[in-house]
Short mmCIF file of C-alpha atoms and ligand atoms in Angstrom, two decimals:
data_model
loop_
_atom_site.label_atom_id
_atom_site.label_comp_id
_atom_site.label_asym_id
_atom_site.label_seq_id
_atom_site.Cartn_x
_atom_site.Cartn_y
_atom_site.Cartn_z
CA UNK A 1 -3.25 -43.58 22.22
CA UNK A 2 -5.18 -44.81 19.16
CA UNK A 3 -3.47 -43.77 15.64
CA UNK A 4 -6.13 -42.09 14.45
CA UNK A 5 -6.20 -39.51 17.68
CA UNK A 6 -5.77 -36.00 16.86
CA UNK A 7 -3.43 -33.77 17.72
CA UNK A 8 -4.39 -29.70 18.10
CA UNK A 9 -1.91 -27.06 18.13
CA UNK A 10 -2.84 -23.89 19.76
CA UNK A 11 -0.96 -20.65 19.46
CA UNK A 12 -2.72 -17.68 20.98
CA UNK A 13 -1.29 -14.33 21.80
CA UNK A 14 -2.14 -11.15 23.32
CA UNK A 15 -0.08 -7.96 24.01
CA UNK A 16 -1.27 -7.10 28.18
CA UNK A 17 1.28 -4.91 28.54
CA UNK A 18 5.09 -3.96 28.25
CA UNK A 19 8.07 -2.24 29.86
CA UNK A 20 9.36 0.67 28.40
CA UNK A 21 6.59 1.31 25.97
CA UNK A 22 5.83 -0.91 23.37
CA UNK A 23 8.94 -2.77 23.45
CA UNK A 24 9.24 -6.31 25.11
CA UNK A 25 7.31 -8.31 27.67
CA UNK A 26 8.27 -8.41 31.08
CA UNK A 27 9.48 -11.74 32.44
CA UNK A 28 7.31 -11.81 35.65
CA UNK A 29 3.89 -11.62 32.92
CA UNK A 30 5.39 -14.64 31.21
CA UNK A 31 5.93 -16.44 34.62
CA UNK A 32 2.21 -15.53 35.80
CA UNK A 33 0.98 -17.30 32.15
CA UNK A 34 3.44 -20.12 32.41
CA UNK A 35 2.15 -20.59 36.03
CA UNK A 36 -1.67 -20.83 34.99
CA UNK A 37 -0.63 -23.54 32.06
CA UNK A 38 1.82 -25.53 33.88
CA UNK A 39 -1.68 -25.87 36.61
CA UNK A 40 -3.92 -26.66 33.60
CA UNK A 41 -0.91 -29.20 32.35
CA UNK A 42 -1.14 -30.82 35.67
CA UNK A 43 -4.51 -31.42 34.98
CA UNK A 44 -4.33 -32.81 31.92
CA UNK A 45 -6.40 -30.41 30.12
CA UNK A 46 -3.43 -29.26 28.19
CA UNK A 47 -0.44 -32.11 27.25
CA UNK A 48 2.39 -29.22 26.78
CA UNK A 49 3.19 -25.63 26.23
CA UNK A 50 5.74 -23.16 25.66
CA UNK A 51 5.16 -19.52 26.61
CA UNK A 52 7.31 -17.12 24.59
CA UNK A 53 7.32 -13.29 23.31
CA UNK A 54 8.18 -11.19 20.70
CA UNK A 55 8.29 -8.31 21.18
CA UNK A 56 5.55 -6.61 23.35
CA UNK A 57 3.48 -9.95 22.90
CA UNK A 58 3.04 -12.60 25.03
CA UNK A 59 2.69 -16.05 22.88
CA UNK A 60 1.22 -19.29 24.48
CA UNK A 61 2.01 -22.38 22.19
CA UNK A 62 0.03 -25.57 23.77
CA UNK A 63 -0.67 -29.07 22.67
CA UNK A 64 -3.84 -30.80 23.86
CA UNK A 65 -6.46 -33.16 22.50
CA UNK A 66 -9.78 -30.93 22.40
CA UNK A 67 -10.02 -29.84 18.82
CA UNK A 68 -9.88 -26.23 17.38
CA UNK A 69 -12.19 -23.35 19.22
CA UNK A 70 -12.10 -25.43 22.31
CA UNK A 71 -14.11 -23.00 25.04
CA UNK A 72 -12.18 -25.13 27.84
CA UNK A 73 -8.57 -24.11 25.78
CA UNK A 74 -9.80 -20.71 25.47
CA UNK A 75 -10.72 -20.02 28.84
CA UNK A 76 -7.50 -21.38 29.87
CA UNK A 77 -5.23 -19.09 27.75
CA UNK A 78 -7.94 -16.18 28.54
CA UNK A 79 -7.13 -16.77 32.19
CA UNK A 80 -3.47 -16.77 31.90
CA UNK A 81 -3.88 -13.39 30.00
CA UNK A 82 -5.91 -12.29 33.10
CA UNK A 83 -3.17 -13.73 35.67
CA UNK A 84 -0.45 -12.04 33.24
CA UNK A 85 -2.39 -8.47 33.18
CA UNK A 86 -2.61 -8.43 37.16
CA UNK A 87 0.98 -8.93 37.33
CA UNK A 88 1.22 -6.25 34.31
CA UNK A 89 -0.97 -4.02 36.08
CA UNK A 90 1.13 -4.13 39.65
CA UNK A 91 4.11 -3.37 37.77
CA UNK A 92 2.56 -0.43 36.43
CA UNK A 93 3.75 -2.02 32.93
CA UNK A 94 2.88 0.46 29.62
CA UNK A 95 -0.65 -0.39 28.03
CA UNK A 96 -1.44 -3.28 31.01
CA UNK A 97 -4.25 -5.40 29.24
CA UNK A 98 -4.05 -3.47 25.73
CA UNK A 99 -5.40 -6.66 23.96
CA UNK A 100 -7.77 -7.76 25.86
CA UNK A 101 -11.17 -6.12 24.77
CA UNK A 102 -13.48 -7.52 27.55
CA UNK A 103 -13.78 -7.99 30.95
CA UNK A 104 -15.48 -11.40 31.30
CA UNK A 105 -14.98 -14.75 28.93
CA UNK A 106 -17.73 -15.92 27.12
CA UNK A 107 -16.70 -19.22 25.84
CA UNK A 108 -14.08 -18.41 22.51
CA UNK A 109 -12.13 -16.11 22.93
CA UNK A 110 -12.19 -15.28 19.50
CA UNK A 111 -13.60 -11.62 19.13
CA UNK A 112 -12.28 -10.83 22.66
CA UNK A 113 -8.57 -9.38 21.38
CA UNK A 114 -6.04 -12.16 21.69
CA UNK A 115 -5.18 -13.73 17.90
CA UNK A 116 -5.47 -17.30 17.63
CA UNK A 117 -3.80 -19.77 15.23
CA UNK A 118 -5.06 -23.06 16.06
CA UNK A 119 -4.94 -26.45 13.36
CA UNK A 120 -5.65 -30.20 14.17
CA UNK A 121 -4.51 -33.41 12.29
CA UNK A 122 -3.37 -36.75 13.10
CA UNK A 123 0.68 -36.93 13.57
CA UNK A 124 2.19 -38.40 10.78
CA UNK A 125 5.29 -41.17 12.43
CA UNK A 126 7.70 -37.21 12.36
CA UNK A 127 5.75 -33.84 12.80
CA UNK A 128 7.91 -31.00 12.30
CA UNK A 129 6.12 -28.05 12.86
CA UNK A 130 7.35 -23.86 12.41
CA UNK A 131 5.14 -21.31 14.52
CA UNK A 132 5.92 -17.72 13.47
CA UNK A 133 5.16 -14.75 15.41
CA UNK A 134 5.60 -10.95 14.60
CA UNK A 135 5.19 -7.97 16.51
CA UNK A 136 4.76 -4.43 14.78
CA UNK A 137 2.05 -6.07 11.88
CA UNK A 138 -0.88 -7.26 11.27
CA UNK A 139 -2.45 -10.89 9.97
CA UNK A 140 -1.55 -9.80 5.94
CA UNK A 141 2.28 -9.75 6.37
CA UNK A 142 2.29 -13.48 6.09
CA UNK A 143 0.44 -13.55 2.66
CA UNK A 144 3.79 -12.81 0.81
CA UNK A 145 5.90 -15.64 2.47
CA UNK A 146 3.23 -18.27 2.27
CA UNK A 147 2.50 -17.42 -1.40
CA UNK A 148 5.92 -18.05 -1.87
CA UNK A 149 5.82 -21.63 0.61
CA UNK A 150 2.95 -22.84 -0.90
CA UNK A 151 2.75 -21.88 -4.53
CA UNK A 152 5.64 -20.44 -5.53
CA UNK A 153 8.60 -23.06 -7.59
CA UNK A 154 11.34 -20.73 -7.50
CA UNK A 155 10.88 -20.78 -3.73
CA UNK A 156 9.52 -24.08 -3.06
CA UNK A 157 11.31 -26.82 -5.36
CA UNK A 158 9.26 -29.40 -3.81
CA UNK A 159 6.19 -28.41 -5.66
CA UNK A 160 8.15 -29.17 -8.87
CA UNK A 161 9.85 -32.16 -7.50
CA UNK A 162 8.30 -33.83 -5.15
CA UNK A 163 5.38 -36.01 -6.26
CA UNK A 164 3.27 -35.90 -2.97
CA UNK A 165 3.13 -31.86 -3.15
CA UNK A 166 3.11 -31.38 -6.99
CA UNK A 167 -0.87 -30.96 -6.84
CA UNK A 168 -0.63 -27.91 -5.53
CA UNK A 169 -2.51 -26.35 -2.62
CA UNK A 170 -5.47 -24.76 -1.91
CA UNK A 171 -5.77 -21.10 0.11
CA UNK A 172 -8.28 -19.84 2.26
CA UNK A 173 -8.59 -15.81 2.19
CA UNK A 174 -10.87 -13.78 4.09
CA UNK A 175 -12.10 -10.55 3.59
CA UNK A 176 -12.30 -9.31 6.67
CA UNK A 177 -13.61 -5.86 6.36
CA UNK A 178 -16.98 -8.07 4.50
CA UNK A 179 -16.16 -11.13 7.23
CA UNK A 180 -16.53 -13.66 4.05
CA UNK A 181 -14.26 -16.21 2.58
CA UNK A 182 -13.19 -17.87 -0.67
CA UNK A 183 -10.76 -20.76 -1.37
CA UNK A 184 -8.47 -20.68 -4.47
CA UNK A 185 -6.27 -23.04 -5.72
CA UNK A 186 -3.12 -22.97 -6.61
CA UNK A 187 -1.39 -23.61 -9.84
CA UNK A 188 -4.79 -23.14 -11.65
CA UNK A 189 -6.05 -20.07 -10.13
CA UNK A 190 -2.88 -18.11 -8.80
CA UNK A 191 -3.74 -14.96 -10.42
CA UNK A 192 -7.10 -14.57 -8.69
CA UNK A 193 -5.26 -15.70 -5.75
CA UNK A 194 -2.62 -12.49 -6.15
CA UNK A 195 -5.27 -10.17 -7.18
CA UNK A 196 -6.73 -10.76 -3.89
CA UNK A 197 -3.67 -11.28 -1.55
CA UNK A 198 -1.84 -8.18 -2.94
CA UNK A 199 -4.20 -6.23 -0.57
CA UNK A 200 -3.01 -7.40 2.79
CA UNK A 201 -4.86 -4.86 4.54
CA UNK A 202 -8.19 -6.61 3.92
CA UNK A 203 -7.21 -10.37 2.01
CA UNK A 204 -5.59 -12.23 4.61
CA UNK A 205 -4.80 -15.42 3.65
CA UNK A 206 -6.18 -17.68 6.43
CA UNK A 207 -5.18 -21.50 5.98
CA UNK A 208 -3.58 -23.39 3.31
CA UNK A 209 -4.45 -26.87 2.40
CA UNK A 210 -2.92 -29.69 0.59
CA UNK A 211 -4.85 -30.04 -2.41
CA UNK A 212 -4.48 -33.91 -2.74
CA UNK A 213 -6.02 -35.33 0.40
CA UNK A 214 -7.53 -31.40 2.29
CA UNK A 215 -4.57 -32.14 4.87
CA UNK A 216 -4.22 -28.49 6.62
CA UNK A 217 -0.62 -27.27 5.81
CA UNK A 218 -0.85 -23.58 7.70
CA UNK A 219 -2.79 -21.53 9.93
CA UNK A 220 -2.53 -17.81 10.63
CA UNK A 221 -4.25 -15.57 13.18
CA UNK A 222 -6.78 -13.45 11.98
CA UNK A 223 -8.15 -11.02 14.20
CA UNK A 224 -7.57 -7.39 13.47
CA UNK A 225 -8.01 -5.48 16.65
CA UNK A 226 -9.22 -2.15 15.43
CA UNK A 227 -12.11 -3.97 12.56
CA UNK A 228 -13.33 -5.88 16.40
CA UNK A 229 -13.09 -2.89 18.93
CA UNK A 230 -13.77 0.30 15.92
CA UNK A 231 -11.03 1.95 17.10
CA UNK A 232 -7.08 2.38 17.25
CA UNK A 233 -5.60 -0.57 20.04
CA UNK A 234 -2.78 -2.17 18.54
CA UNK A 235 -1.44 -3.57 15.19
CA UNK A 236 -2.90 -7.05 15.52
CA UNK A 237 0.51 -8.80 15.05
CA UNK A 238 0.15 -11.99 13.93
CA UNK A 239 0.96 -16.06 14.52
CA UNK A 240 0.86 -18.56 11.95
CA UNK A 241 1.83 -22.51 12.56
CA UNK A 242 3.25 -24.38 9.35
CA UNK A 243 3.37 -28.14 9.34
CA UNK A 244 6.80 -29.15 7.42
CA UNK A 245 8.51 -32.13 5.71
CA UNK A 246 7.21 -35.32 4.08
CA UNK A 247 4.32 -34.22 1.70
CA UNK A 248 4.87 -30.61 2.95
CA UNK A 249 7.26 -28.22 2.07
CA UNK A 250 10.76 -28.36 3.61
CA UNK A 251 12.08 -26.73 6.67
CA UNK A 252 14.10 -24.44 4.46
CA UNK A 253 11.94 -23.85 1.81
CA UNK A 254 8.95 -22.83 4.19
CA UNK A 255 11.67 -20.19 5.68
CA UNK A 256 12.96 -18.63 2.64
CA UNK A 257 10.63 -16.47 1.82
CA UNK A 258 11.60 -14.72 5.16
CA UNK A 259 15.09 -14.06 3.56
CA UNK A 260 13.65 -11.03 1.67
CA UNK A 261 12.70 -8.45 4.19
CA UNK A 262 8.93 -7.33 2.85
CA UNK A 263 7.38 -4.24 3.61
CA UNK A 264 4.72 -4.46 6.27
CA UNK A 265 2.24 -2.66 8.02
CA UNK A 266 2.06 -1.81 11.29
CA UNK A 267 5.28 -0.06 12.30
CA UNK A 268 5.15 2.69 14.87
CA UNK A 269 1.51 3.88 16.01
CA UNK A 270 0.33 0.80 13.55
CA UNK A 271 0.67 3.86 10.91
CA UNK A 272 3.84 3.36 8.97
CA UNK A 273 5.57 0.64 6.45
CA UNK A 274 8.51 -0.94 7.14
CA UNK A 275 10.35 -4.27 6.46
CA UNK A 276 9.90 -7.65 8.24
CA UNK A 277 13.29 -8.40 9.98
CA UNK A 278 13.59 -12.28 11.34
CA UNK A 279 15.38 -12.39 13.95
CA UNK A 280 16.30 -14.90 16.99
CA UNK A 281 14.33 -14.59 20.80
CA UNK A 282 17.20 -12.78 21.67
CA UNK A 283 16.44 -9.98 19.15
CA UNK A 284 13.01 -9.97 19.73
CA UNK A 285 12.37 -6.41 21.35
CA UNK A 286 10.95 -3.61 19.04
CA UNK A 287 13.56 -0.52 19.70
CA UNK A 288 13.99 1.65 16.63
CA UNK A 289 10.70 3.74 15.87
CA UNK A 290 9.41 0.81 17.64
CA UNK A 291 10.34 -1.92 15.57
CA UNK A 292 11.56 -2.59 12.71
CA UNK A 293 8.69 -5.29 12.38
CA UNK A 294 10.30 -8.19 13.72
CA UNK A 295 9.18 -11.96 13.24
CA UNK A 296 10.28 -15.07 15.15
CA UNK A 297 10.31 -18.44 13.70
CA UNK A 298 10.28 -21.72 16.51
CA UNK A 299 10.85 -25.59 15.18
CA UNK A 300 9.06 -27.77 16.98
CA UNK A 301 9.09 -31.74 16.63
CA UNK A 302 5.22 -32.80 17.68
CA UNK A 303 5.41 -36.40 19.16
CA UNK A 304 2.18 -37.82 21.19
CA UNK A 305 0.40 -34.90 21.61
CA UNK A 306 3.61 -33.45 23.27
CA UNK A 307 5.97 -30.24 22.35
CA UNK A 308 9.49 -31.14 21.74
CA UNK A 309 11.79 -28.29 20.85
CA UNK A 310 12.14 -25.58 20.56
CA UNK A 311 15.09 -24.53 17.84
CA UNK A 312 15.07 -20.85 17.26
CA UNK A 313 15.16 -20.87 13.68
CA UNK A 314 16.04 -17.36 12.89
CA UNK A 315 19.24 -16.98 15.13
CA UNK A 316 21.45 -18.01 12.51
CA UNK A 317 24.16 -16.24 10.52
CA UNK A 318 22.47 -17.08 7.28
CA UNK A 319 19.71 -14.53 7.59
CA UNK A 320 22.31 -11.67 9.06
CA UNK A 321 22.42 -10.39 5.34
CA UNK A 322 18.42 -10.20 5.03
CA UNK A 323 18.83 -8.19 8.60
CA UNK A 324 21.36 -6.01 7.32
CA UNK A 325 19.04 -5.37 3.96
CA UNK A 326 16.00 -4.81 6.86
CA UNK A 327 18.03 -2.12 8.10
CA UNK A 328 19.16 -0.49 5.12
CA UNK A 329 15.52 -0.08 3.88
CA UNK A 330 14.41 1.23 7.42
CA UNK A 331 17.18 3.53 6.80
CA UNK A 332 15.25 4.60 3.31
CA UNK A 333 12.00 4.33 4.64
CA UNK A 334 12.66 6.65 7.90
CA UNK A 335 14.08 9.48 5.58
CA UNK A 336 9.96 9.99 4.36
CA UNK A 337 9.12 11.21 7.68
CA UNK A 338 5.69 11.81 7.72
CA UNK A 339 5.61 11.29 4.01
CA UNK A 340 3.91 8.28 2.14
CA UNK A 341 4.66 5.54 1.38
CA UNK A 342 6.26 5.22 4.88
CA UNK A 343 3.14 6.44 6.58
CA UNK A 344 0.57 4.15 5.34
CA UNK A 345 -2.75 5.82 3.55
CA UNK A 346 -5.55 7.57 5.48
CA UNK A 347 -7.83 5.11 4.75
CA UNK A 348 -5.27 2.50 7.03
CA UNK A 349 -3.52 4.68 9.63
CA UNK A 350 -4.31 3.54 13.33
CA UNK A 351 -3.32 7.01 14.51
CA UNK A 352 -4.66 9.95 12.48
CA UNK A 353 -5.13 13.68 13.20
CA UNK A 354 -6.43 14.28 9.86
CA UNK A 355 -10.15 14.93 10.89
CA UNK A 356 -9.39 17.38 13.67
CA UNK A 357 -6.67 19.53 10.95
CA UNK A 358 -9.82 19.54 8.60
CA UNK A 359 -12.27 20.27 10.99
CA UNK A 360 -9.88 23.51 12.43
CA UNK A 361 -8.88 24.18 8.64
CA UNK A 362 -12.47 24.03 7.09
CA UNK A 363 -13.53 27.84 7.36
CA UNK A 364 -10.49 28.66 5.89
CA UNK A 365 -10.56 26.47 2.52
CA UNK A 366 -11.93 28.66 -0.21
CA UNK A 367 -13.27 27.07 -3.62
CA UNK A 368 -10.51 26.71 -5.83
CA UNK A 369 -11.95 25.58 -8.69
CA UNK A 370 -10.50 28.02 -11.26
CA UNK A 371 -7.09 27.18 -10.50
CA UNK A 372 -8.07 23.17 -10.57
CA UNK A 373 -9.60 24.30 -14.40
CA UNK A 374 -12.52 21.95 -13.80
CA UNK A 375 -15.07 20.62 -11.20
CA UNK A 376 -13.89 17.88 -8.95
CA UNK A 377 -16.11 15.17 -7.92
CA UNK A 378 -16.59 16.47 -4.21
CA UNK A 379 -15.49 14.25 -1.71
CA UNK A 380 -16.57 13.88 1.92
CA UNK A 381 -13.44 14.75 4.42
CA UNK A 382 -14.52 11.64 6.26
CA UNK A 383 -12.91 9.81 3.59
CA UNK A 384 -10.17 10.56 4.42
CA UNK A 385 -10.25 10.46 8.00
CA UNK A 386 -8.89 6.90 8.49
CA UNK A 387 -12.08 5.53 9.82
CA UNK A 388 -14.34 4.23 6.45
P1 13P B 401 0.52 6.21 23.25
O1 13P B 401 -0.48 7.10 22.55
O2 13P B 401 -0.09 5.29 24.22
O3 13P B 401 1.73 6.95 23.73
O4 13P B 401 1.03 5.15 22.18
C1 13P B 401 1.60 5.54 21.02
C2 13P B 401 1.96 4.28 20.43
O5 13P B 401 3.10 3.88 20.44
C3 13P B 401 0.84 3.44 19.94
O6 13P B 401 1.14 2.95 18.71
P1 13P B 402 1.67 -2.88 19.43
O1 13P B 402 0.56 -3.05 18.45
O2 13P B 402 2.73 -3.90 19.29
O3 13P B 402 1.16 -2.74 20.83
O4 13P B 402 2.43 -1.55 19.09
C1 13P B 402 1.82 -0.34 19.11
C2 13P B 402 2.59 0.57 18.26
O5 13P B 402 2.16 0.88 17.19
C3 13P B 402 3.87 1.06 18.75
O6 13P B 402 4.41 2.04 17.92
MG1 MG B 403 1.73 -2.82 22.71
MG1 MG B 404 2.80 -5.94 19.61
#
């Protein structure tokens, strides 16, 4: 292999269905996908993979030499999505092929409802890599934590002391309700950088870079289901892949940030806040009010193209106070009800019966006016409706 061959990660997801509602994947889905990649392995189209869940999403992590937005990489994981749905659909699984917005492939499957997280570079002599997946959010949970990662010295010592990071980095973020992009960089421009990325809903911070030399540091999935389809089918929950170590942050610095349990969105219905619990595979099933949003960290070593690990980085004692925390604010949250903050604004629920209680309700809303005391800039109800 020459030294200058690169190496692409691909994580792509898709939720095709699950048992018991939205709640876990079934094992026989993940067998059909493994089945389809372990062919394609064989092949050598692909060098390794590892197929995975959280939660009601089925996760393909694969190595391979083709570069990013590969159509042959593409078409593979869209056909073990198809092979996984069949199996979904004999089962009689809940929400069989959810993600999956199309019947036919048409060369990225990008657009077509799985997420995709894919970066290339040339392995340095030890590649430590983290791929995070969560189930019950969307693409913008990850903007807190890789603030923190990347830019934040109270997190990340390594930007203070260690001379091959203390340049800084530079962030992608995409709008994507406008589908544009801008980069920032951080020290210099980290309040732009927060003005933008404290709105998760529509700033979704896309890939970082290392300022000094453009090496990619992270990647996260960026495909919100309901912007690509115009209509409520799923939360979008979202995979990232962070490189680690020598130049990049450390191991433990890039999972700190996970020790505080943020509030998300995306909990049950994709309507409601709640916090982001890391947790071990073993935990990875969304039960209470469908969740608590739950996120999965993997270590991998990447050596020659190939996959070695994984560690479960979560399943450890030292986060079982964050999960404890997660609960307790669940706890909080759950005792809104219907009530915001807990249910997220009209203008972001998934799930909304606000136009039809308007539409019944509208004959019987008289002007009010002289109570208000003054005149109200009137607003269309479709404003309201969840669907701008
Ligand atoms: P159904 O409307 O399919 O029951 O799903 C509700 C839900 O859990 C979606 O978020
Ligand atoms: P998924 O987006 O994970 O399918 O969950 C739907 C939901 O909102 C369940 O409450
Ligand atoms: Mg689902
Ligand atoms: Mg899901």
């Amino acid at each position: 292999m020459s030294e200058q061959r690169k190496t692409t990660i691909s994580v792509i997801k898709a939720d095709i269905g699950s048992i018991a509602g939205h709640h876990k994947v079934h094992p026989d889905t993940m067998l059909a996908a493994s089945r389809v990649l372990a062919e394609a392995k064989r092949k050598g189209i692909i060098k390794s993979f590892y197929v995975t869940h959280v939660g009601d999403d089925l996760q393909l992590i694969m190595t391979h030499f083709k570069g990013v937005n590969s159509p042959e990489i593409h078409e593979l994981a869209w056909n073990a999505f198809k092979e996984a749905t069949k199996v979904a659909k004999e089962l009689g699984l809940y929400a069989a092929g959810q993600d999956l917005l199309s019947d036919a492939f048409s060369g990225n499957i990008r657009g077509l409802g799985p997420g995709v997280a894919e970066m290339e570079f040339v392995e340095r002599p030890a590649e430590p890599i983290i791929v995070f997946m969560a189930d019950k959010t969307e693409p913008g949970a990850f903007n807190l934590p890789l603030y923190k990662i990347f830019a934040d010295p109270f997190n990340t010592a390594g930007l203070v002391i260690d001379p091959r990071m203390h340049d800084g980095f530079a962030f992608e973020v995409l709008d994507v309700y406008e589908g544009r992009r801008v980069i920032l960089k951080a020290p210099e421009e980290l309040y732009d950088l927060l003005a933008l990325i404290g709105t998760p809903g529509r700033y979704v911070i896309k890939r970082v870079f290392r300022k000094k030399d453009n090496e990619i540091a992270a990647v996260v999935s960026s495909e919100r289901l309901n912007l690509i389809a115009g209509k409520y089918i799923g939360k979008d929950d979202p995979v990232m892949i962070v490189r680690a170590q020598s130049g990049f942050p450390a191991m433990g610095e890039i999972l700190e940030p996970f020790s505080f349990p943020h509030l998300v969105a995306g909990w049950m219905r994709g309507s409601h806040h709640g916090p982001l619990m890391p947790v071990g595979l073993k935990d990875a099933k969304c039960t209470r009010f469908d969740g608590p949003p739950r996120v999965v960290a993997l270590g991998f070593q990447v050596h020659n193209g190939e996959l070695v690990g994984p560690t479960d980085l979560f399943d450890d004692v030292a986060f079982d106070e964050t999960r404890r925390l997660a609960q307790q604010i669940a706890d909080y949250l759950r005792r809104h009800g219907p009530f915001m903050p807990h249910r997220l604004g009209p203008e972001e629920m998934e799930y909304t019966t606000l136009p039809q209680v308007l539409e019944r309700l509208k004959d019987r809303f008289e002007a009010a006016e002289e109570e208000l005391g003054y005149k109200p800039i009137i607003r269309k109800s479709e404003e309201l409706s969840g669907k701008q």
